[in-house]
Amino acid sequence: MTLRFGVVGTGAIGREHIDRITNKLSGGKIVAVTDVNLDSAKQTVEKHQLDAVIYPDDKALIADENVDAVLVTSWGPAHEATVVAAVEAGKYVFCEKPLATTAAGCMRIVNAEMKRGKKLVQVGFMRRYDSGYVQLKQVIDNNEIGEPLMIRAAHRNPTVGENYTTDMAVTDTLIHEIDVLHWLVNDDYKSVQVVFPKKTKNAHDKLQDPQLFTIETNSGIVMNVEVFVNCKYGYDIQCEVIGEDGIVKLPEFPSVVMRKNEKLSTSILNDWKYRFMDAYNVEIQDFIDSITKTGEPQGPTAWDGYIAAVTSDSCVKAQQTGEKEAITLQERPAFYSEKGLQTV
Ligand SMILES: NC(=O)C1=CN([C@@H]2O[C@H](COP(=O)(O)OP(=O)(O)OC[C@H]3O[C@@H](n4cnc5c(N)ncnc54)[C@H](O)[C@@H]3O)[C@@H](O)[C@H]2O)C=CC1
Ligand SMILES: O=C1[C@H](O)[C@H](O)[C@@H](O)[C@H](O)[C@H]1O
């Protein structure tokens, strides 16, 4: 069986995923695309030599009986409407983060999926498929460092554009740590507080950068997460878990070591496309294979998308108040029982 994808949004990551499904992964095929910028859709079909129909909008694409799965790579605010429509039509959905920009929007997707009575949605939280994070989770789950007590993490971009706003440090960037860290330690979040350190001269005048988030979990773990999106030196993701009996840290991305001009150096990546290339490949191959073998995706669910949205809302509130803000989740429905993500 070939899983036939319709793609909504042929921008940066949409084209990345189209390329990997077409040229690197197995079992998937792009059969339809749409974009509000139709020229982008046309250029994508031509560039990737796709045998795909170009639709005027997501609704027409979803109605195509040759589309088994909808790949949602449009702008975040557009995700909810497309995902709900696809679920209601019984289509599988791979939705890039965020699932929806509000917790209420995520709940509408959760309710639509539960009404359908079948898991259809996977959210593009690819760090759960990154080999470094998978190794971290294995160490923690095997109790090799004892109970986790603290986490120190950093999410650094070399630079962001003028359209990047202070709240996007949460909704667009921190959301990756929000998803992966509670998954790592098998614990739910309780509260968050934000501190704005001295602002870098490299941030545009409306952006607070860097930002420091202190997140507490129900069992008392304290996580300090730095978001610094104008660090200049590169794209750098760090994560260290401090436990009762030891410390485990995300490995540095592999790089050759150069000796030259009296210096010893290694390279640092400058873009998310390369840092998580393998994770993107594994998450989408897992989506294809799980659906083909079991009829359901097994990756991050719509409920994980809801958890991320609730936590994001609290983080944005904490940015505004400077106070410790509660993170309060509704009770997890049995439909989304904690099978957890199989280590891939
Ligand atoms: N998992 C990850 O590491 C990453 C995830 N993303 C997420 O992927 C999504 C897309 O991001 P980018 O590719 O960077 O953005 P982009 O701006 O490069 O591409 C988005 C495309 O969607 C189209 N679009 C917007 N609304 C639409 C609608 N209602 N229907 C059809 N097409 C629509 C736009 O015309 C544009 O071509 C975002 O949600 C972003 O958060 C982006 C980068 C990395
Ligand atoms: O989702 C992404 C990327 O994965 C980067 O990690 C972020 O820094 C970026 O802002 C966001 O679009």
Coordinates of C-alpha atoms and ligand atoms in Angstrom, one line a residue:
M1 CA 0.0 0.0 0.0
T2 CA 1.2 3.5 -0.8
L3 CA 0.0 6.3 1.5
R4 CA -1.1 9.1 -0.9
F5 CA -0.5 12.6 0.5
G6 CA -2.2 15.9 -0.2
V7 CA 0.0 18.8 0.9
V8 CA -1.5 22.1 2.3
G9 CA 1.3 24.7 2.2
T10 CA 4.2 24.5 -0.2
G11 CA 6.6 26.8 1.7
A12 CA 9.9 26.0 3.4
I13 CA 9.1 22.9 5.4
G14 CA 6.3 21.8 3.0
R15 CA 8.9 21.5 0.2
E16 CA 11.3 19.8 2.6
H17 CA 8.7 17.1 3.5
I18 CA 7.6 16.8 -0.2
D19 CA 11.3 16.1 -1.1
R20 CA 11.8 13.5 1.6
I21 CA 8.5 11.7 0.9
T22 CA 9.2 11.7 -2.9
N23 CA 13.0 11.0 -2.9
K24 CA 14.1 9.6 0.5
L25 CA 11.3 7.7 2.3
S26 CA 9.3 4.6 1.2
G27 CA 5.6 4.0 1.0
G28 CA 4.4 7.6 0.4
K29 CA 3.5 9.6 -2.7
I30 CA 2.4 13.2 -3.2
V31 CA -0.8 13.2 -5.2
A32 CA -2.2 16.7 -4.5
V33 CA -0.9 20.1 -3.4
T34 CA -2.5 23.5 -2.6
D35 CA -1.2 26.8 -1.4
V36 CA -2.9 30.2 -1.0
N37 CA -0.1 31.3 -3.2
L38 CA -0.9 29.1 -6.2
D39 CA 2.4 30.0 -8.0
S40 CA 4.2 28.4 -5.1
A41 CA 2.1 25.2 -5.6
K42 CA 2.8 25.2 -9.3
Q43 CA 6.6 25.8 -8.8
T44 CA 6.7 23.0 -6.3
V45 CA 5.0 20.5 -8.6
E46 CA 7.4 21.5 -11.4
K47 CA 10.6 21.6 -9.3
H48 CA 9.9 18.2 -7.7
Q49 CA 8.4 16.7 -11.0
L50 CA 5.3 15.6 -9.0
D51 CA 2.4 13.7 -10.6
A52 CA 0.1 15.7 -8.4
V53 CA -3.2 17.7 -8.8
I54 CA -3.0 21.4 -7.8
Y55 CA -6.1 22.4 -5.9
P56 CA -7.4 26.0 -5.2
D57 CA -7.8 25.3 -1.5
D58 CA -7.6 22.8 1.3
K59 CA -11.2 21.8 1.1
A60 CA -11.0 20.8 -2.5
L61 CA -7.8 18.8 -1.8
I62 CA -9.4 17.0 1.2
A63 CA -12.4 16.1 -1.0
D64 CA -10.1 14.2 -3.4
E65 CA -10.7 10.5 -2.9
N66 CA -7.2 9.8 -4.0
V67 CA -5.9 11.6 -0.9
D68 CA -5.4 9.3 2.1
A69 CA -3.4 11.7 4.3
V70 CA -3.2 15.5 4.5
L71 CA 0.2 17.0 5.2
V72 CA -0.4 20.4 6.9
T73 CA 2.5 22.7 6.4
S74 CA 0.7 26.0 6.2
W75 CA 1.0 28.9 8.7
G76 CA 0.1 28.0 12.2
P77 CA -3.2 30.0 12.4
A78 CA -4.5 28.1 9.4
H79 CA -3.9 24.6 10.9
E80 CA -7.0 24.1 12.9
A81 CA -9.5 24.5 10.1
T82 CA -7.6 22.2 7.8
V83 CA -7.1 19.5 10.4
V84 CA -10.7 19.5 11.6
A85 CA -11.9 19.3 7.9
A86 CA -9.5 16.5 7.2
V87 CA -10.5 14.5 10.3
E88 CA -14.2 15.0 9.6
A89 CA -13.5 13.6 6.1
G90 CA -11.8 10.5 7.7
K91 CA -8.4 11.5 6.3
Y92 CA -5.1 10.9 8.2
V93 CA -3.3 14.1 9.1
F94 CA 0.4 14.9 9.7
C95 CA 0.3 18.5 11.0
E96 CA 3.3 20.6 11.6
K97 CA 3.5 22.4 14.9
P98 CA 1.5 24.0 16.3
L99 CA -1.6 21.7 16.0
A100 CA -3.6 24.9 16.6
T101 CA -2.6 28.2 18.0
T102 CA -5.0 27.9 21.0
A103 CA -5.9 25.2 23.5
A104 CA -9.6 25.6 22.5
G105 CA -8.6 25.0 18.9
C106 CA -6.7 21.8 19.8
M107 CA -9.7 20.6 21.8
R108 CA -11.9 21.0 18.8
I109 CA -9.5 18.8 16.9
V110 CA -9.4 16.3 19.8
N111 CA -13.2 16.2 19.9
A112 CA -13.5 15.7 16.1
E113 CA -11.0 12.8 16.3
M114 CA -12.7 11.1 19.3
K115 CA -16.1 11.5 17.4
R116 CA -14.5 9.7 14.5
G117 CA -13.4 7.0 16.9
K118 CA -10.0 6.5 15.3
K119 CA -6.6 8.0 15.7
L120 CA -5.9 10.0 12.5
V121 CA -3.6 12.8 13.6
Q122 CA 0.1 13.0 14.2
V123 CA 1.8 16.3 15.2
G124 CA 5.2 17.2 13.8
F125 CA 7.0 17.2 17.2
M126 CA 10.1 15.7 15.5
R127 CA 12.5 15.9 18.5
R128 CA 10.9 12.8 19.9
Y129 CA 12.4 11.1 16.9
D130 CA 15.9 12.7 17.2
S131 CA 18.5 10.1 18.1
G132 CA 20.0 12.3 20.8
Y133 CA 16.6 12.8 22.6
V134 CA 15.7 9.1 22.2
Q135 CA 19.0 8.2 23.9
L136 CA 18.3 10.7 26.7
K137 CA 14.9 9.1 27.2
Q138 CA 16.3 5.6 27.3
V139 CA 18.8 6.7 30.0
I140 CA 16.0 8.3 32.1
D141 CA 13.5 5.5 31.6
N142 CA 16.2 2.9 32.5
N143 CA 16.8 4.9 35.8
E144 CA 20.5 5.2 35.0
I145 CA 20.7 8.7 36.6
G146 CA 18.1 8.2 39.3
E147 CA 15.1 10.5 39.5
P148 CA 15.5 13.6 37.3
L149 CA 15.7 16.7 39.5
M150 CA 16.5 19.6 37.1
I151 CA 16.8 20.3 33.3
R152 CA 18.9 23.0 31.7
A153 CA 18.0 23.6 28.0
A154 CA 18.7 26.2 25.3
H155 CA 17.1 26.8 22.0
R156 CA 19.3 29.3 20.0
N157 CA 18.7 30.6 16.5
P158 CA 21.4 32.6 14.7
T159 CA 18.9 35.3 13.8
V160 CA 15.2 35.9 13.2
G161 CA 13.3 38.4 10.9
E162 CA 11.5 41.6 11.8
N163 CA 8.2 39.7 11.8
Y164 CA 9.3 37.5 14.7
T165 CA 7.5 38.7 17.9
T166 CA 8.2 38.2 21.6
D167 CA 5.3 35.7 21.9
M168 CA 6.7 33.7 19.0
A169 CA 9.6 32.8 21.2
V170 CA 7.0 30.6 22.9
T171 CA 4.5 29.6 20.1
D172 CA 7.1 29.1 17.3
T173 CA 10.3 28.2 19.1
L174 CA 9.9 27.1 22.8
I175 CA 7.0 24.8 21.7
H176 CA 9.6 22.2 20.8
E177 CA 11.0 22.1 24.3
I178 CA 7.5 22.3 25.7
D179 CA 6.6 19.0 23.9
V180 CA 9.9 17.1 24.3
L181 CA 10.7 17.8 27.9
H182 CA 7.5 16.5 29.6
W183 CA 7.8 13.5 27.3
L184 CA 11.4 13.0 28.4
V185 CA 10.6 12.9 32.1
N186 CA 7.1 11.4 31.9
D187 CA 5.7 14.2 34.0
D188 CA 3.1 17.0 33.5
Y189 CA 3.8 20.7 33.9
K190 CA 2.5 22.7 36.9
S191 CA 3.7 26.3 36.4
V192 CA 5.9 28.6 34.4
Q193 CA 7.7 31.9 35.1
V194 CA 9.6 34.1 32.6
V195 CA 12.6 36.4 33.1
F196 CA 13.8 38.8 30.4
P197 CA 17.6 39.2 30.8
K198 CA 19.5 42.1 29.3
K199 CA 18.4 42.5 25.7
T200 CA 20.9 41.8 22.9
K201 CA 21.7 44.6 20.6
N202 CA 21.1 42.1 17.7
A203 CA 17.3 41.9 18.3
H204 CA 14.9 44.3 16.5
D205 CA 13.5 46.9 18.8
K206 CA 10.1 45.2 19.4
L207 CA 11.6 41.8 20.4
Q208 CA 12.6 40.8 23.8
D209 CA 15.6 38.5 23.3
P210 CA 16.9 36.4 25.0
Q211 CA 14.2 35.0 27.3
L212 CA 14.5 32.6 30.3
F213 CA 11.6 30.2 31.1
T214 CA 11.5 28.4 34.5
I215 CA 9.0 25.5 34.2
E216 CA 8.0 23.3 37.2
T217 CA 6.5 19.8 36.9
N218 CA 4.0 18.1 39.2
S219 CA 6.7 15.9 40.8
G220 CA 8.9 19.0 41.4
I221 CA 11.4 18.9 38.6
V222 CA 12.6 22.5 37.7
M223 CA 13.4 23.2 34.1
N224 CA 15.4 26.3 33.0
V225 CA 15.0 26.9 29.3
E226 CA 16.8 29.7 27.5
V227 CA 15.4 31.0 24.2
F228 CA 17.9 33.1 22.3
V229 CA 16.9 33.7 18.7
N230 CA 19.7 36.2 17.7
C231 CA 22.7 34.4 19.1
K232 CA 24.5 35.0 15.8
Y233 CA 27.0 32.0 16.1
G234 CA 24.6 29.3 14.8
Y235 CA 21.6 27.1 15.4
D236 CA 22.3 25.4 18.7
I237 CA 20.0 23.1 20.7
Q238 CA 21.2 22.1 24.2
C239 CA 19.6 19.8 26.8
E240 CA 21.0 18.5 30.1
V241 CA 19.1 16.4 32.6
I242 CA 20.5 16.5 36.2
G243 CA 19.4 13.4 38.2
E244 CA 19.9 12.0 41.7
D245 CA 22.8 9.7 40.6
G246 CA 24.2 11.4 37.5
I247 CA 23.8 13.8 34.6
V248 CA 22.9 13.1 31.0
K249 CA 23.3 15.6 28.2
L250 CA 22.2 15.8 24.5
P251 CA 25.2 15.0 22.3
E252 CA 26.7 17.8 20.2
F253 CA 25.7 17.5 16.5
P254 CA 28.4 15.4 14.9
S255 CA 31.2 17.5 13.2
V256 CA 34.7 16.8 12.1
V257 CA 37.5 18.3 14.2
M258 CA 39.9 20.6 12.3
R259 CA 43.5 21.6 13.3
K260 CA 44.6 24.6 11.4
N261 CA 46.3 28.0 11.9
E262 CA 47.1 27.1 15.6
K263 CA 43.4 26.4 16.2
L264 CA 41.4 23.2 17.1
S265 CA 37.8 23.7 15.8
T266 CA 34.5 21.9 15.1
S267 CA 31.5 23.3 13.2
I268 CA 28.1 24.4 14.4
L269 CA 25.0 24.2 12.1
N270 CA 23.1 27.4 11.3
D271 CA 19.7 26.0 10.3
W272 CA 17.0 23.7 11.7
K273 CA 16.7 22.0 8.3
Y274 CA 20.0 20.2 8.9
R275 CA 20.0 19.8 12.7
F276 CA 16.8 17.7 12.6
M277 CA 17.0 16.2 9.1
D278 CA 17.1 12.6 10.3
A279 CA 14.4 13.2 12.9
Y280 CA 12.1 14.7 10.1
N281 CA 12.8 11.6 8.0
V282 CA 12.1 9.1 10.9
E283 CA 8.9 10.8 12.1
I284 CA 7.3 10.8 8.6
Q285 CA 8.5 7.3 7.8
D286 CA 7.0 6.2 11.2
F287 CA 3.7 8.0 10.2
I288 CA 3.6 6.1 6.9
D289 CA 4.7 2.7 8.3
S290 CA 2.3 2.9 11.3
I291 CA -0.7 3.7 9.2
T292 CA 0.2 1.0 6.6
K293 CA 0.8 -1.7 9.3
T294 CA -1.8 -0.8 12.0
G295 CA -4.2 1.7 10.5
E296 CA -3.2 4.4 12.9
P297 CA -0.3 6.8 13.4
Q298 CA 1.7 6.1 16.6
G299 CA 3.5 9.4 17.0
P300 CA 2.7 12.6 19.0
T301 CA -1.1 12.8 19.1
A302 CA -3.7 15.6 19.0
W303 CA -3.7 15.4 22.8
D304 CA 0.1 16.2 22.8
G305 CA -0.8 19.1 20.6
Y306 CA -3.4 20.2 23.3
I307 CA -0.8 19.9 26.1
A308 CA 1.6 22.1 24.1
A309 CA -1.1 24.7 23.4
V310 CA -2.2 24.9 27.0
T311 CA 1.5 25.2 28.2
S312 CA 2.2 27.8 25.4
D313 CA -0.8 29.9 26.6
S314 CA 0.6 29.9 30.1
C315 CA 4.1 30.8 28.9
V316 CA 2.7 33.8 26.9
K317 CA 0.7 34.9 30.0
A318 CA 3.8 34.6 32.1
Q319 CA 5.7 36.8 29.5
Q320 CA 3.0 39.5 30.1
T321 CA 2.7 39.3 33.9
G322 CA 6.2 38.4 35.0
E323 CA 4.4 36.2 37.6
K324 CA 4.5 32.4 38.1
E325 CA 1.5 31.2 36.0
A326 CA -0.3 27.9 36.5
I327 CA -0.4 25.3 33.7
T328 CA -3.7 23.4 34.1
L329 CA -4.6 20.6 31.8
Q330 CA -8.0 18.9 31.4
E331 CA -8.0 15.2 32.3
R332 CA -6.5 13.0 29.5
P333 CA -9.3 11.1 27.7
A334 CA -9.0 7.3 27.7
F335 CA -8.9 7.6 23.9
Y336 CA -5.4 9.1 24.3
S337 CA -4.1 6.6 26.9
E338 CA -0.4 6.9 27.8
K339 CA 0.9 4.3 25.3
G340 CA 3.7 6.7 24.8
L341 CA 5.8 7.0 21.7
Q342 CA 7.6 3.7 20.9
T343 CA 11.3 4.4 20.8
V344 CA 12.0 4.3 17.1
Ligands
LIG1 N1 9.1 21.1 12.9 C1 9.9 22.1 12.7 O1 11.1 22.1 13.0 C2 9.4 23.2 11.8 C3 8.1 23.5 11.7 N2 7.6 24.6 11.0 C4 6.2 24.8 11.0 O2 5.7 24.5 9.7 C5 4.7 25.5 9.3 C6 5.1 26.2 8.0 O3 6.3 26.9 8.3 P1 7.2 27.4 7.1 O4 7.3 26.3 6.1 O5 8.5 27.9 7.7 O6 6.4 28.6 6.6 P2 6.4 29.2 5.1 O7 5.8 30.6 5.2 O8 7.7 29.0 4.4 O9 5.3 28.3 4.3 C7 4.0 28.3 4.7 C8 3.2 28.2 3.4 O10 1.8 27.9 3.7 C9 1.0 28.7 2.8 N3 -0.3 29.0 3.4 C10 -0.5 29.7 4.5 N4 -1.8 29.6 4.8 C11 -2.4 28.7 4.0 C12 -3.7 28.2 3.9 N5 -4.7 28.5 4.7 N6 -3.9 27.2 2.9 C13 -2.9 26.9 2.1 N7 -1.6 27.4 2.1 C14 -1.4 28.3 3.1 C15 1.8 30.0 2.5 O11 1.5 30.6 1.3 C16 3.2 29.4 2.5 O12 3.6 29.0 1.1 C17 4.5 26.4 10.5 O13 3.4 26.0 11.3 C18 5.8 26.3 11.3 O14 5.7 26.4 12.7 C19 8.5 25.4 10.4 C20 9.8 25.2 10.5 C21 10.4 24.1 11.2
LIG2 O1 10.1 25.0 14.3 C1 11.0 25.8 14.2 C2 12.4 25.3 14.0 O2 12.5 23.9 14.3 C3 13.3 26.0 14.9 O3 13.8 25.2 15.9 C4 12.8 27.2 15.5 O4 13.8 28.0 16.1 C5 12.0 28.0 14.6 O5 11.6 29.2 15.1 C6 10.7 27.2 14.3 O6 10.1 27.6 13.1

